[in-house]
Amino acid sequence: MDIDEGAIDDPGGRKWDVRLFPANDARAEKENKKKQKQEQAKEEQLQEDMDKVTKVIGNLEKPSPASIIRDLAKISTQRTNVALYELSAEGLIKSEELKAGNGHKCSHYSPIEEMAGHDGTQRNTVESLHNSTTAG
């Protein structure tokens, strides 16, 4: 059951609109809203993680492994990996296989630099990404 009481100052006075629908429909609608809210929270968390990772990568002086980025961003391994994957897929960071401190090769991440303007100066696209993701 869904009841819309209206407001006292509504033209014609207060109204009482009552809708009846099966309990299964009400439960399904409630579950649907819950799932939508969870999905929205996941998307917001991913965007926040991407912003953190972007900021860390933009501040690093050399390509760095995910573990360094994770520690500096202060987020979990799984969330760091998802953020790195999304940023790589969007072409906003690059990954290259380099030797780590232990001598084993692993992915190291760095910002993608591109030529900007006609004067040949370089700019960091990660900074541009960070500005564009926080603006929207």
CSV table of N, CA and C in Angstrom, one decimal:
chain,number,residue,atom,x,y,z
A,1,MET,N,0.8,-1.2,0.0
A,1,MET,CA,0.0,0.0,0.0
A,1,MET,C,0.9,1.2,0.0
A,2,ASP,N,0.5,2.2,-0.8
A,2,ASP,CA,1.2,3.5,-0.9
A,2,ASP,C,0.2,4.6,-0.7
A,3,ILE,N,0.4,5.5,0.3
A,3,ILE,CA,-0.5,6.6,0.6
A,3,ILE,C,0.2,7.9,0.3
A,4,ASP,N,-0.5,8.7,-0.5
A,4,ASP,CA,-0.1,10.1,-0.7
A,4,ASP,C,-1.1,11.0,0.0
A,5,GLU,N,-0.6,11.7,1.1
A,5,GLU,CA,-1.6,12.5,1.9
A,5,GLU,C,-1.7,13.9,1.3
A,6,GLY,N,-0.8,14.3,0.4
A,6,GLY,CA,-0.9,15.7,0.0
A,6,GLY,C,-0.5,16.7,1.1
A,7,ALA,N,-0.8,17.9,0.9
A,7,ALA,CA,-0.5,19.0,1.9
A,7,ALA,C,-1.8,19.7,2.2
A,8,ILE,N,-1.8,20.3,3.4
A,8,ILE,CA,-3.0,21.0,3.9
A,8,ILE,C,-3.3,22.2,2.9
A,9,ASP,N,-2.3,22.9,2.4
A,9,ASP,CA,-2.5,24.0,1.6
A,9,ASP,C,-2.6,23.7,0.1
A,10,ASP,N,-2.9,22.4,-0.2
A,10,ASP,CA,-3.1,22.1,-1.6
A,10,ASP,C,-4.5,22.7,-2.1
A,11,PRO,N,-4.5,23.1,-3.3
A,11,PRO,CA,-5.8,23.6,-3.8
A,11,PRO,C,-6.9,22.6,-3.7
A,12,GLY,N,-8.0,22.9,-3.1
A,12,GLY,CA,-9.1,21.9,-2.9
A,12,GLY,C,-8.9,21.2,-1.6
A,13,GLY,N,-7.9,21.5,-0.8
A,13,GLY,CA,-7.7,20.8,0.5
A,13,GLY,C,-6.8,19.6,0.4
A,14,ARG,N,-6.7,19.0,1.5
A,14,ARG,CA,-5.8,17.8,1.6
A,14,ARG,C,-6.4,16.6,0.8
A,15,LYS,N,-5.6,15.8,0.2
A,15,LYS,CA,-6.1,14.6,-0.5
A,15,LYS,C,-5.5,13.4,0.1
A,16,TRP,N,-6.2,12.3,-0.2
A,16,TRP,CA,-5.7,11.0,0.2
A,16,TRP,C,-5.8,10.1,-1.0
A,17,ASP,N,-4.6,9.9,-1.6
A,17,ASP,CA,-4.5,8.9,-2.7
A,17,ASP,C,-3.9,7.7,-2.2
A,18,VAL,N,-4.6,6.6,-2.3
A,18,VAL,CA,-4.2,5.3,-1.8
A,18,VAL,C,-4.0,4.4,-3.0
A,19,ARG,N,-2.8,3.7,-3.1
A,19,ARG,CA,-2.6,2.7,-4.1
A,19,ARG,C,-2.3,1.4,-3.4
A,20,LEU,N,-3.0,0.4,-3.9
A,20,LEU,CA,-2.8,-0.9,-3.4
A,20,LEU,C,-2.1,-1.8,-4.5
A,21,PHE,N,-1.2,-2.5,-4.1
A,21,PHE,CA,-0.5,-3.4,-5.0
A,21,PHE,C,0.0,-4.6,-4.2
A,22,PRO,N,0.2,-5.7,-5.0
A,22,PRO,CA,0.6,-7.0,-4.3
A,22,PRO,C,1.9,-6.8,-3.5
A,23,ALA,N,2.0,-7.5,-2.4
A,23,ALA,CA,3.1,-7.5,-1.5
A,23,ALA,C,4.4,-7.8,-2.2
A,24,ASN,N,4.3,-8.8,-3.1
A,24,ASN,CA,5.5,-9.2,-3.9
A,24,ASN,C,6.1,-8.1,-4.7
A,25,ASP,N,5.1,-7.2,-5.3
A,25,ASP,CA,5.6,-6.1,-6.1
A,25,ASP,C,6.3,-5.1,-5.2
A,26,ALA,N,5.7,-4.9,-4.0
A,26,ALA,CA,6.3,-3.9,-3.0
A,26,ALA,C,7.7,-4.4,-2.6
A,27,ARG,N,7.9,-5.7,-2.3
A,27,ARG,CA,9.2,-6.2,-2.0
A,27,ARG,C,10.2,-6.1,-3.1
A,28,ALA,N,9.7,-6.4,-4.3
A,28,ALA,CA,10.6,-6.3,-5.5
A,28,ALA,C,11.0,-4.9,-5.7
A,29,GLU,N,10.1,-3.9,-5.6
A,29,GLU,CA,10.5,-2.5,-5.8
A,29,GLU,C,11.5,-2.1,-4.7
A,30,LYS,N,11.3,-2.5,-3.5
A,30,LYS,CA,12.2,-2.2,-2.4
A,30,LYS,C,13.6,-2.8,-2.7
A,31,GLU,N,13.6,-4.0,-3.1
A,31,GLU,CA,14.9,-4.7,-3.5
A,31,GLU,C,15.6,-4.0,-4.6
A,32,ASN,N,14.8,-3.6,-5.6
A,32,ASN,CA,15.3,-2.9,-6.8
A,32,ASN,C,16.0,-1.6,-6.4
A,33,LYS,N,15.3,-0.8,-5.5
A,33,LYS,CA,15.9,0.5,-5.1
A,33,LYS,C,17.1,0.2,-4.3
A,34,LYS,N,17.2,-0.8,-3.5
A,34,LYS,CA,18.4,-1.2,-2.7
A,34,LYS,C,19.5,-1.5,-3.6
A,35,LYS,N,19.3,-2.3,-4.7
A,35,LYS,CA,20.3,-2.6,-5.6
A,35,LYS,C,20.8,-1.4,-6.4
A,36,GLN,N,19.9,-0.5,-6.8
A,36,GLN,CA,20.3,0.7,-7.5
A,36,GLN,C,21.2,1.6,-6.6
A,37,LYS,N,20.8,1.7,-5.3
A,37,LYS,CA,21.6,2.4,-4.3
A,37,LYS,C,23.0,1.8,-4.2
A,38,GLN,N,23.1,0.5,-4.1
A,38,GLN,CA,24.4,-0.2,-4.0
A,38,GLN,C,25.3,0.1,-5.2
A,39,GLU,N,24.7,0.0,-6.4
A,39,GLU,CA,25.4,0.2,-7.6
A,39,GLU,C,25.9,1.6,-7.7
A,40,GLN,N,25.1,2.6,-7.3
A,40,GLN,CA,25.5,4.0,-7.3
A,40,GLN,C,26.7,4.2,-6.3
A,41,ALA,N,26.6,3.5,-5.2
A,41,ALA,CA,27.7,3.6,-4.2
A,41,ALA,C,29.0,3.0,-4.7
A,42,LYS,N,28.9,1.9,-5.5
A,42,LYS,CA,30.1,1.3,-6.1
A,42,LYS,C,30.7,2.2,-7.1
A,43,GLU,N,29.8,2.8,-7.9
A,43,GLU,CA,30.3,3.7,-9.0
A,43,GLU,C,31.0,4.9,-8.3
A,44,GLU,N,30.4,5.5,-7.3
A,44,GLU,CA,31.0,6.6,-6.6
A,44,GLU,C,32.4,6.2,-6.0
A,45,GLN,N,32.4,5.0,-5.4
A,45,GLN,CA,33.7,4.5,-4.8
A,45,GLN,C,34.8,4.4,-5.8
A,46,LEU,N,34.4,3.8,-7.0
A,46,LEU,CA,35.4,3.6,-8.1
A,46,LEU,C,35.9,5.0,-8.5
A,47,GLN,N,35.0,5.9,-8.7
A,47,GLN,CA,35.5,7.3,-9.1
A,47,GLN,C,36.4,7.9,-8.1
A,48,GLU,N,36.1,7.7,-6.8
A,48,GLU,CA,36.9,8.2,-5.8
A,48,GLU,C,38.3,7.6,-5.8
A,49,ASP,N,38.3,6.2,-6.0
A,49,ASP,CA,39.6,5.5,-6.1
A,49,ASP,C,40.4,5.9,-7.3
A,50,MET,N,39.7,6.1,-8.4
A,50,MET,CA,40.4,6.6,-9.6
A,50,MET,C,41.0,7.9,-9.4
A,51,ASP,N,40.3,8.8,-8.7
A,51,ASP,CA,40.9,10.1,-8.4
A,51,ASP,C,42.1,10.0,-7.5
A,52,LYS,N,42.0,9.2,-6.5
A,52,LYS,CA,43.2,9.0,-5.6
A,52,LYS,C,44.4,8.4,-6.3
A,53,VAL,N,44.2,7.4,-7.1
A,53,VAL,CA,45.3,6.8,-7.9
A,53,VAL,C,45.8,7.8,-8.9
A,54,THR,N,45.0,8.5,-9.6
A,54,THR,CA,45.4,9.5,-10.5
A,54,THR,C,46.3,10.6,-9.8
A,55,LYS,N,45.9,11.0,-8.7
A,55,LYS,CA,46.7,12.0,-7.9
A,55,LYS,C,48.1,11.4,-7.6
A,56,VAL,N,48.1,10.2,-7.1
A,56,VAL,CA,49.4,9.5,-6.7
A,56,VAL,C,50.3,9.4,-7.9
A,57,ILE,N,49.7,8.9,-9.0
A,57,ILE,CA,50.6,8.6,-10.2
A,57,ILE,C,51.1,10.0,-10.7
A,58,GLY,N,50.3,11.0,-10.7
A,58,GLY,CA,50.7,12.3,-11.1
A,58,GLY,C,51.8,12.9,-10.3
A,59,ASN,N,51.9,12.5,-9.0
A,59,ASN,CA,53.0,13.0,-8.1
A,59,ASN,C,54.2,12.2,-8.1
A,60,LEU,N,54.2,11.0,-8.7
A,60,LEU,CA,55.4,10.1,-8.7
A,60,LEU,C,56.3,10.6,-9.8
A,61,GLU,N,57.6,10.5,-9.5
A,61,GLU,CA,58.6,10.9,-10.4
A,61,GLU,C,59.0,9.9,-11.5
A,62,LYS,N,58.6,8.6,-11.2
A,62,LYS,CA,59.0,7.6,-12.2
A,62,LYS,C,57.9,6.5,-12.2
A,63,PRO,N,57.8,5.6,-13.2
A,63,PRO,CA,56.8,4.6,-13.2
A,63,PRO,C,56.9,3.7,-11.9
A,64,SER,N,55.8,3.4,-11.3
A,64,SER,CA,55.8,2.7,-10.1
A,64,SER,C,54.9,1.5,-10.1
A,65,PRO,N,55.2,0.5,-9.3
A,65,PRO,CA,54.3,-0.7,-9.3
A,65,PRO,C,53.0,-0.4,-8.5
A,66,ALA,N,52.0,-1.3,-8.7
A,66,ALA,CA,50.7,-1.1,-8.1
A,66,ALA,C,50.9,-1.0,-6.5
A,67,SER,N,51.8,-1.8,-6.0
A,67,SER,CA,51.9,-1.8,-4.5
A,67,SER,C,52.3,-0.4,-3.9
A,68,ILE,N,53.2,0.3,-4.6
A,68,ILE,CA,53.6,1.6,-4.2
A,68,ILE,C,52.4,2.6,-4.3
A,69,ILE,N,51.7,2.5,-5.4
A,69,ILE,CA,50.5,3.3,-5.7
A,69,ILE,C,49.5,3.0,-4.6
A,70,ARG,N,49.2,1.8,-4.4
A,70,ARG,CA,48.2,1.4,-3.4
A,70,ARG,C,48.6,1.9,-2.0
A,71,ASP,N,49.8,1.8,-1.6
A,71,ASP,CA,50.2,2.3,-0.3
A,71,ASP,C,50.0,3.8,-0.2
A,72,LEU,N,50.4,4.5,-1.2
A,72,LEU,CA,50.3,6.0,-1.2
A,72,LEU,C,48.8,6.5,-1.3
A,73,ALA,N,48.0,5.7,-2.0
A,73,ALA,CA,46.6,6.1,-2.2
A,73,ALA,C,45.8,5.7,-1.0
A,74,LYS,N,46.4,4.8,-0.2
A,74,LYS,CA,45.7,4.2,1.0
A,74,LYS,C,44.4,3.6,0.8
A,75,ILE,N,44.4,2.7,-0.3
A,75,ILE,CA,43.2,1.9,-0.6
A,75,ILE,C,43.6,0.5,-0.8
A,76,SER,N,42.6,-0.4,-0.7
A,76,SER,CA,42.9,-1.9,-0.8
A,76,SER,C,43.6,-2.3,-2.1
A,77,THR,N,44.2,-3.4,-2.1
A,77,THR,CA,44.8,-4.0,-3.3
A,77,THR,C,43.7,-4.1,-4.4
A,78,GLN,N,42.6,-4.7,-4.1
A,78,GLN,CA,41.6,-5.0,-5.1
A,78,GLN,C,41.1,-3.7,-5.7
A,79,ARG,N,40.8,-2.7,-4.8
A,79,ARG,CA,40.3,-1.4,-5.3
A,79,ARG,C,41.3,-0.7,-6.2
A,80,THR,N,42.6,-0.8,-5.8
A,80,THR,CA,43.7,-0.2,-6.5
A,80,THR,C,43.8,-0.8,-7.9
A,81,ASN,N,43.7,-2.1,-7.9
A,81,ASN,CA,43.8,-2.9,-9.2
A,81,ASN,C,42.7,-2.5,-10.2
A,82,VAL,N,41.5,-2.4,-9.6
A,82,VAL,CA,40.3,-2.0,-10.5
A,82,VAL,C,40.5,-0.6,-11.0
A,83,ALA,N,40.9,0.4,-10.1
A,83,ALA,CA,41.2,1.7,-10.6
A,83,ALA,C,42.3,1.8,-11.6
A,84,LEU,N,43.4,1.1,-11.4
A,84,LEU,CA,44.4,1.0,-12.4
A,84,LEU,C,43.9,0.5,-13.7
A,85,TYR,N,43.1,-0.6,-13.7
A,85,TYR,CA,42.6,-1.2,-14.9
A,85,TYR,C,41.7,-0.2,-15.6
A,86,GLU,N,40.8,0.5,-14.9
A,86,GLU,CA,39.9,1.5,-15.6
A,86,GLU,C,40.7,2.6,-16.2
A,87,LEU,N,41.7,3.1,-15.5
A,87,LEU,CA,42.5,4.3,-16.0
A,87,LEU,C,43.3,3.8,-17.2
A,88,SER,N,43.8,2.6,-17.2
A,88,SER,CA,44.5,2.1,-18.3
A,88,SER,C,43.6,1.9,-19.5
A,89,ALA,N,42.4,1.3,-19.3
A,89,ALA,CA,41.5,1.1,-20.3
A,89,ALA,C,41.0,2.4,-21.0
A,90,GLU,N,40.9,3.5,-20.2
A,90,GLU,CA,40.5,4.8,-20.7
A,90,GLU,C,41.7,5.5,-21.4
A,91,GLY,N,42.9,4.9,-21.3
A,91,GLY,CA,44.0,5.5,-22.0
A,91,GLY,C,44.6,6.7,-21.2
A,92,LEU,N,44.4,6.7,-19.9
A,92,LEU,CA,44.8,7.9,-19.1
A,92,LEU,C,46.1,7.6,-18.4
A,93,ILE,N,46.5,6.3,-18.2
A,93,ILE,CA,47.8,6.0,-17.7
A,93,ILE,C,48.4,4.9,-18.6
A,94,LYS,N,49.7,4.7,-18.5
A,94,LYS,CA,50.3,3.6,-19.2
A,94,LYS,C,50.9,2.6,-18.3
A,95,SER,N,51.0,1.4,-18.7
A,95,SER,CA,51.6,0.3,-17.9
A,95,SER,C,52.8,-0.3,-18.8
A,96,GLU,N,53.9,-0.5,-18.1
A,96,GLU,CA,55.0,-1.2,-18.8
A,96,GLU,C,55.7,-2.1,-17.8
A,97,GLU,N,56.2,-3.2,-18.4
A,97,GLU,CA,56.8,-4.2,-17.6
A,97,GLU,C,58.3,-3.8,-17.3
A,98,LEU,N,58.6,-3.6,-16.0
A,98,LEU,CA,59.9,-3.2,-15.6
A,98,LEU,C,60.3,-4.1,-14.4
A,99,LYS,N,61.6,-4.1,-14.1
A,99,LYS,CA,62.1,-4.9,-13.0
A,99,LYS,C,61.8,-4.1,-11.7
A,100,ALA,N,61.3,-4.8,-10.8
A,100,ALA,CA,61.0,-4.2,-9.4
A,100,ALA,C,62.3,-4.4,-8.6
A,101,GLY,N,62.2,-3.9,-7.4
A,101,GLY,CA,63.4,-4.0,-6.5
A,101,GLY,C,63.9,-5.4,-6.2
A,102,ASN,N,63.0,-6.4,-6.3
A,102,ASN,CA,63.4,-7.7,-6.1
A,102,ASN,C,63.9,-8.4,-7.3
A,103,GLY,N,64.0,-7.7,-8.4
A,103,GLY,CA,64.5,-8.3,-9.7
A,103,GLY,C,63.5,-8.9,-10.6
A,104,HIS,N,62.3,-9.1,-10.1
A,104,HIS,CA,61.2,-9.7,-10.9
A,104,HIS,C,60.5,-8.6,-11.7
A,105,LYS,N,60.1,-8.9,-12.9
A,105,LYS,CA,59.3,-8.0,-13.7
A,105,LYS,C,57.9,-7.9,-13.2
A,106,CYS,N,57.4,-6.7,-13.2
A,106,CYS,CA,56.0,-6.4,-12.9
A,106,CYS,C,55.5,-5.2,-13.6
A,107,SER,N,54.2,-4.9,-13.6
A,107,SER,CA,53.7,-3.7,-14.3
A,107,SER,C,54.0,-2.5,-13.4
A,108,HIS,N,54.5,-1.5,-14.1
A,108,HIS,CA,54.7,-0.2,-13.5
A,108,HIS,C,53.9,0.8,-14.2
A,109,TYR,N,53.3,1.7,-13.5
A,109,TYR,CA,52.3,2.6,-14.0
A,109,TYR,C,52.8,4.1,-14.0
A,110,SER,N,52.5,4.8,-15.0
A,110,SER,CA,52.9,6.2,-15.1
A,110,SER,C,51.8,7.0,-15.9
A,111,PRO,N,51.8,8.3,-15.8
A,111,PRO,CA,50.9,9.1,-16.6
A,111,PRO,C,51.3,9.1,-18.0
A,112,ILE,N,50.3,9.3,-18.9
A,112,ILE,CA,50.5,9.4,-20.3
A,112,ILE,C,50.8,10.9,-20.6
A,113,GLU,N,51.9,11.1,-21.1
A,113,GLU,CA,52.3,12.5,-21.5
A,113,GLU,C,52.0,12.7,-23.0
A,114,GLU,N,51.5,13.8,-23.3
A,114,GLU,CA,51.2,14.1,-24.8
A,114,GLU,C,51.7,15.5,-25.1
A,115,MET,N,51.9,15.8,-26.3
A,115,MET,CA,52.2,17.1,-26.7
A,115,MET,C,51.0,18.0,-26.6
A,116,ALA,N,51.2,19.2,-26.1
A,116,ALA,CA,50.1,20.1,-25.9
A,116,ALA,C,50.5,21.4,-26.6
A,117,GLY,N,49.6,22.0,-27.3
A,117,GLY,CA,49.8,23.3,-27.9
A,117,GLY,C,50.8,23.2,-29.1
A,118,HIS,N,51.1,24.3,-29.6
A,118,HIS,CA,52.0,24.3,-30.8
A,118,HIS,C,53.4,24.6,-30.4
A,119,ASP,N,53.7,24.9,-29.2
A,119,ASP,CA,55.1,25.2,-28.8
A,119,ASP,C,55.9,24.0,-28.4
A,120,GLY,N,55.3,22.8,-28.5
A,120,GLY,CA,56.0,21.6,-28.2
A,120,GLY,C,56.2,21.3,-26.7
A,121,THR,N,55.5,22.0,-25.8
A,121,THR,CA,55.6,21.8,-24.4
A,121,THR,C,54.8,20.5,-24.1
A,122,GLN,N,55.3,19.9,-23.0
A,122,GLN,CA,54.6,18.7,-22.6
A,122,GLN,C,53.7,19.0,-21.4
A,123,ARG,N,52.6,18.3,-21.3
A,123,ARG,CA,51.7,18.4,-20.2
A,123,ARG,C,51.3,17.0,-19.7
A,124,ASN,N,51.0,17.0,-18.5
A,124,ASN,CA,50.6,15.7,-17.8
A,124,ASN,C,49.1,15.5,-17.9
A,125,THR,N,48.7,14.5,-18.7
A,125,THR,CA,47.3,14.2,-18.9
A,125,THR,C,46.6,13.8,-17.6
A,126,VAL,N,47.4,13.2,-16.7
A,126,VAL,CA,46.8,12.7,-15.4
A,126,VAL,C,46.3,13.9,-14.6
A,127,GLU,N,47.0,15.0,-14.7
A,127,GLU,CA,46.5,16.3,-14.0
A,127,GLU,C,45.2,16.7,-14.7
A,128,SER,N,45.2,16.7,-16.0
A,128,SER,CA,43.9,17.1,-16.7
A,128,SER,C,42.8,16.2,-16.3
A,129,LEU,N,43.1,14.8,-16.2
A,129,LEU,CA,42.0,13.9,-15.8
A,129,LEU,C,41.5,14.2,-14.4
A,130,HIS,N,42.5,14.5,-13.5
A,130,HIS,CA,42.1,14.8,-12.1
A,130,HIS,C,41.2,16.0,-12.1
A,131,ASN,N,41.5,17.0,-12.8
A,131,ASN,CA,40.7,18.2,-12.9
A,131,ASN,C,39.3,17.9,-13.5
A,132,SER,N,39.3,17.1,-14.6
A,132,SER,CA,38.0,16.9,-15.2
A,132,SER,C,37.1,15.9,-14.4
A,133,THR,N,37.7,15.0,-13.7
A,133,THR,CA,36.9,14.1,-12.9
A,133,THR,C,36.3,14.7,-11.6
A,134,THR,N,37.0,15.7,-11.1
A,134,THR,CA,36.5,16.4,-9.9
A,134,THR,C,35.6,17.5,-10.3
A,135,ALA,N,35.6,17.9,-11.5
A,135,ALA,CA,34.7,19.0,-12.0
A,135,ALA,C,33.3,18.4,-12.2
A,136,GLY,N,33.1,17.2,-12.6
A,136,GLY,CA,31.9,16.6,-13.0
A,136,GLY,C,31.3,15.8,-11.9
